[in-house]
mmCIF file of C-alpha atoms in Angstrom:
data_model
loop_
_atom_site.group_PDB
_atom_site.id
_atom_site.type_symbol
_atom_site.label_atom_id
_atom_site.label_comp_id
_atom_site.label_asym_id
_atom_site.label_seq_id
_atom_site.Cartn_x
_atom_site.Cartn_y
_atom_site.Cartn_z
ATOM 1 C CA MET A 1167 173.762 -14.841 -120.048
ATOM 2 C CA SER A 1168 177.026 -12.366 -120.168
ATOM 3 C CA VAL A 1169 178.079 -10.747 -123.618
ATOM 4 C CA ILE A 1170 181.500 -12.975 -123.367
ATOM 5 C CA TYR A 1171 179.322 -16.125 -122.694
ATOM 6 C CA ARG A 1172 177.450 -15.604 -126.020
ATOM 7 C CA TYR A 1173 180.640 -14.077 -128.012
ATOM 8 C CA PHE A 1174 182.275 -17.617 -126.905
ATOM 9 C CA LEU A 1175 179.215 -19.621 -127.698
ATOM 10 C CA ILE A 1176 178.929 -18.090 -131.331
ATOM 11 C CA LEU A 1177 182.657 -18.607 -131.565
ATOM 12 C CA ALA A 1178 182.312 -22.417 -130.618
ATOM 13 C CA ALA A 1179 179.532 -23.006 -132.928
ATOM 14 C CA CYS A 1180 181.365 -21.244 -135.675
ATOM 15 C CA THR A 1181 184.530 -23.171 -135.278
ATOM 16 C CA SER A 1182 182.695 -26.360 -134.707
ATOM 17 C CA LEU A 1183 180.720 -25.899 -138.245
ATOM 18 C CA LEU A 1184 183.923 -25.394 -139.569
ATOM 19 C CA VAL A 1185 185.333 -28.506 -138.399
ATOM 20 C CA GLY A 1186 182.157 -30.715 -139.058
ATOM 21 C CA ILE A 1187 182.364 -29.588 -142.665
ATOM 22 C CA GLN A 1188 185.832 -30.849 -142.963
ATOM 23 C CA ILE A 1189 184.652 -34.442 -141.837
ATOM 24 C CA PRO A 1190 183.652 -35.710 -145.301
ATOM 25 C CA SER A 1191 186.478 -34.394 -147.110
ATOM 26 C CA PHE A 1192 188.868 -35.908 -144.318
ATOM 27 C CA VAL A 1193 187.187 -39.337 -144.597
ATOM 28 C CA ASP A 1194 187.529 -38.831 -148.721
ATOM 29 C CA GLN A 1195 191.046 -38.298 -148.656
ATOM 30 C CA TYR A 1196 191.615 -41.250 -145.792
ATOM 31 C CA GLU A 1197 189.874 -43.572 -148.333
ATOM 32 C CA LYS A 1198 192.075 -42.151 -151.539
ATOM 33 C CA ARG A 1199 195.106 -42.408 -149.591
ATOM 34 C CA LEU A 1200 193.855 -46.002 -148.329
ATOM 35 C CA ASP A 1201 193.083 -47.099 -152.470
ATOM 36 C CA ALA A 1202 196.580 -45.812 -153.004
ATOM 37 C CA HIS A 1203 198.341 -47.853 -150.260
ATOM 38 C CA PHE A 1204 196.195 -51.141 -151.200
ATOM 39 C CA ILE A 1205 196.896 -51.135 -154.966
ATOM 40 C CA GLU A 1206 200.514 -50.588 -154.338
ATOM 41 C CA ALA A 1207 200.669 -53.468 -151.951
ATOM 42 C CA GLN A 1208 198.526 -55.526 -154.243
ATOM 43 C CA ASN A 1209 201.252 -54.550 -157.187
ATOM 44 C CA ASN A 1210 204.130 -55.718 -154.785
ATOM 45 C CA LEU A 1211 202.546 -58.999 -153.782
ATOM 46 C CA ARG A 1212 201.510 -59.981 -157.354
ATOM 47 C CA GLY A 1213 204.665 -61.760 -158.296
ATOM 48 C CA TYR A 1214 204.561 -63.879 -155.012
ATOM 49 C CA ARG A 1215 200.982 -64.393 -155.306
ATOM 50 C CA GLU A 1216 201.548 -66.267 -159.052
ATOM 51 C CA ILE A 1217 204.460 -68.249 -157.307
ATOM 52 C CA ALA A 1218 201.792 -69.377 -154.856
ATOM 53 C CA ASP A 1219 199.115 -69.824 -157.197
ATOM 54 C CA LYS A 1220 201.883 -71.943 -158.986
ATOM 55 C CA TYR A 1221 203.512 -74.056 -156.233
ATOM 56 C CA HIS A 1222 201.755 -73.873 -153.236
ATOM 57 C CA GLY A 1223 197.724 -73.857 -153.859
ATOM 58 C CA GLY A 1224 197.431 -70.109 -153.989
ATOM 59 C CA SER A 1225 198.503 -69.944 -150.162
ATOM 60 C CA ILE A 1226 200.683 -67.170 -149.495
ATOM 61 C CA GLU A 1227 201.152 -68.274 -146.041
ATOM 62 C CA ALA A 1228 202.579 -71.461 -147.507
ATOM 63 C CA LEU A 1229 204.907 -69.721 -149.340
ATOM 64 C CA ILE A 1230 205.990 -67.398 -146.837
ATOM 65 C CA THR A 1231 206.236 -70.803 -144.368
ATOM 66 C CA LYS A 1232 208.710 -72.370 -147.369
ATOM 67 C CA HIS A 1233 211.002 -69.506 -147.401
ATOM 68 C CA GLU A 1234 211.273 -69.112 -143.588
ATOM 69 C CA GLN A 1235 212.084 -73.094 -143.532
ATOM 70 C CA SER A 1236 214.207 -73.047 -146.044
ATOM 71 C CA ALA A 1237 218.341 -74.190 -145.894
ATOM 72 C CA ASP A 1238 219.291 -71.042 -148.005
ATOM 73 C CA PRO A 1239 219.780 -67.845 -145.629
ATOM 74 C CA THR A 1240 219.065 -65.604 -148.942
ATOM 75 C CA PHE A 1241 215.482 -67.369 -149.017
ATOM 76 C CA ARG A 1242 214.907 -67.353 -145.034
ATOM 77 C CA GLU A 1243 215.557 -63.391 -145.485
ATOM 78 C CA GLU A 1244 213.263 -63.203 -148.060
ATOM 79 C CA ALA A 1245 210.221 -64.019 -145.917
ATOM 80 C CA LYS A 1246 210.493 -61.125 -144.138
ATOM 81 C CA PRO A 1247 209.907 -58.789 -146.879
ATOM 82 C CA ILE A 1248 207.215 -61.142 -148.524
ATOM 83 C CA LYS A 1249 205.506 -61.453 -145.004
ATOM 84 C CA ASN A 1250 205.334 -57.435 -144.535
ATOM 85 C CA ILE A 1251 203.703 -57.039 -147.952
ATOM 86 C CA TYR A 1252 201.279 -59.692 -147.521
ATOM 87 C CA GLN A 1253 200.419 -58.410 -143.698
ATOM 88 C CA ARG A 1254 199.844 -54.868 -145.117
ATOM 89 C CA TYR A 1255 197.833 -56.186 -147.970
ATOM 90 C CA LEU A 1256 195.639 -57.655 -145.420
ATOM 91 C CA ARG A 1257 195.604 -54.421 -143.377
ATOM 92 C CA PHE A 1258 194.466 -52.675 -145.875
ATOM 93 C CA SER A 1259 191.984 -54.815 -147.205
ATOM 94 C CA ASP A 1260 190.445 -55.351 -143.848
ATOM 95 C CA GLN A 1261 190.062 -51.354 -143.947
ATOM 96 C CA LYS A 1262 188.530 -51.185 -147.220
ATOM 97 C CA ARG A 1263 185.833 -53.646 -146.172
ATOM 98 C CA SER A 1264 185.182 -51.701 -142.847
ATOM 99 C CA LEU A 1265 184.915 -48.677 -144.700
ATOM 100 C CA GLU A 1266 181.893 -49.825 -146.903
ATOM 101 C CA SER A 1267 179.347 -47.829 -144.997
ATOM 102 C CA GLU A 1268 178.022 -44.474 -144.674
ATOM 103 C CA LEU A 1269 179.581 -41.151 -143.602
ATOM 104 C CA VAL A 1270 178.948 -41.690 -139.809
ATOM 105 C CA GLY A 1271 179.960 -45.314 -139.713
ATOM 106 C CA LYS A 1272 183.492 -44.575 -141.807
ATOM 107 C CA ALA A 1273 184.308 -41.295 -139.578
ATOM 108 C CA ALA A 1274 183.443 -43.518 -136.457
ATOM 109 C CA PHE A 1275 185.638 -46.274 -137.719
ATOM 110 C CA ILE A 1276 188.475 -43.546 -138.665
ATOM 111 C CA VAL A 1277 188.354 -42.342 -135.198
ATOM 112 C CA MET A 1278 188.344 -45.541 -133.244
ATOM 113 C CA HIS A 1279 190.085 -48.153 -135.645
ATOM 114 C CA GLY A 1280 191.516 -45.984 -138.321
ATOM 115 C CA ASP A 1281 194.918 -47.271 -139.395
ATOM 116 C CA GLU A 1282 197.403 -44.873 -137.780
ATOM 117 C CA GLU A 1283 199.940 -44.512 -140.471
ATOM 118 C CA LEU A 1284 197.069 -43.331 -142.916
ATOM 119 C CA ILE A 1285 195.760 -40.952 -140.309
ATOM 120 C CA ASN A 1286 199.338 -39.425 -139.731
ATOM 121 C CA GLU A 1287 199.257 -39.201 -143.823
ATOM 122 C CA THR A 1288 196.147 -37.930 -144.288
ATOM 123 C CA TYR A 1289 196.530 -35.174 -141.753
ATOM 124 C CA SER A 1290 199.862 -33.998 -142.564
ATOM 125 C CA ASN A 1291 198.758 -33.744 -146.375
ATOM 126 C CA TYR A 1292 195.307 -32.780 -145.758
ATOM 127 C CA SER A 1293 194.346 -30.061 -147.990
ATOM 128 C CA PHE A 1294 191.440 -27.815 -146.483
ATOM 129 C CA THR A 1295 188.372 -27.243 -148.245
ATOM 130 C CA ILE A 1296 185.001 -25.699 -147.893
ATOM 131 C CA PRO A 1297 182.859 -27.937 -149.546
ATOM 132 C CA LEU A 1298 178.922 -27.000 -149.918
ATOM 133 C CA THR A 1299 177.741 -30.258 -150.592
ATOM 134 C CA ARG A 1300 174.515 -31.680 -148.737
ATOM 135 C CA LEU A 1301 176.527 -33.732 -146.847
ATOM 136 C CA ALA A 1302 179.415 -31.487 -145.605
ATOM 137 C CA VAL A 1303 176.912 -28.895 -144.495
ATOM 138 C CA LEU A 1304 174.796 -31.492 -142.678
ATOM 139 C CA SER A 1305 178.150 -32.663 -140.879
ATOM 140 C CA GLY A 1306 178.980 -29.209 -140.120
ATOM 141 C CA PHE A 1307 175.461 -28.276 -138.354
ATOM 142 C CA PHE A 1308 175.416 -31.548 -136.603
ATOM 143 C CA THR A 1309 179.053 -30.854 -134.983
ATOM 144 C CA ALA A 1310 178.276 -27.190 -134.417
ATOM 145 C CA ALA A 1311 174.896 -28.525 -132.591
ATOM 146 C CA LEU A 1312 176.514 -31.435 -130.871
ATOM 147 C CA VAL A 1313 179.285 -28.814 -129.451
ATOM 148 C CA VAL A 1314 177.142 -26.145 -128.309
ATOM 149 C CA LEU A 1315 174.700 -28.757 -126.582
ATOM 150 C CA VAL A 1316 177.890 -29.762 -124.973
ATOM 151 C CA ILE A 1317 178.912 -26.362 -123.694
ATOM 152 C CA GLU A 1318 175.293 -25.431 -122.516
ATOM 153 C CA LEU A 1319 175.023 -29.150 -120.835
ATOM 154 C CA LEU A 1320 178.027 -28.145 -118.908
ATOM 155 C CA ARG A 1321 177.014 -24.609 -118.238
ATOM 156 C CA LEU A 1322 173.904 -25.977 -116.407
ATOM 157 C CA LEU A 1323 175.853 -28.717 -114.649
ATOM 158 C CA LEU A 1324 178.406 -26.094 -113.136
ATOM 159 C CA SER A 1325 175.646 -23.540 -112.164
ATOM 160 C CA LEU A 1326 173.388 -26.461 -110.352
ATOM 161 C CA PHE A 1327 177.034 -27.006 -108.322
ATOM 162 C CA ARG A 1328 177.682 -23.431 -107.862
ATOM 163 C CA PHE A 1329 174.376 -22.614 -106.450
ATOM 164 C CA THR A 1330 174.554 -25.445 -103.782
ATOM 165 C CA GLY A 1331 173.441 -22.848 -101.092
ATOM 166 C CA ARG A 1332 170.120 -22.649 -102.954
ATOM 167 C CA SER A 1333 167.708 -24.956 -103.260
ATOM 168 C CA PRO A 1334 168.047 -27.078 -106.655
ATOM 169 C CA ARG A 1335 164.590 -25.447 -108.027
ATOM 170 C CA ARG A 1336 165.903 -22.164 -107.413
ATOM 171 C CA ALA A 1337 168.906 -22.690 -108.915
ATOM 172 C CA TRP A 1338 167.313 -24.061 -111.637
ATOM 173 C CA ASN A 1339 165.074 -21.173 -111.634
ATOM 174 C CA SER A 1340 168.034 -18.894 -111.734
ATOM 175 C CA LEU A 1341 169.373 -20.132 -115.048
#
């Protein structure tokens, strides 16, 4: 193993350790941002919910439909912002339910199904920290181990393909 490769591996491990330590903090900041937007949408919807409770059996959808079908253009136009607020409320509500799990599940959900608006906001306003909590350290070590393992597997595969002139056993033994 060359000196340059060893230093590259150490650098990759250290970098991935620091990135891995950030995962719990990013998830936490994403959840806090989600909570703030959810509360805002809930508050914006409150008055319309009261009207829906009073006149439409609690159905916001019925209230929106009533506005959309109104002869008055003002009420028809009002349906759009009500619908937007309601859809935003539902979107954030679904996100909150989906994040009711452990860190790995939360991180996987954010990566695969996270709200793009919230991810961008969290990333652009993210405050980097080096929390030395048990969860952050484990996350960092797991990320570092995973990155080093992937690098080693790639090195092994490249070495096997490089030694195509030799037998696979000799190529393997020369590693």
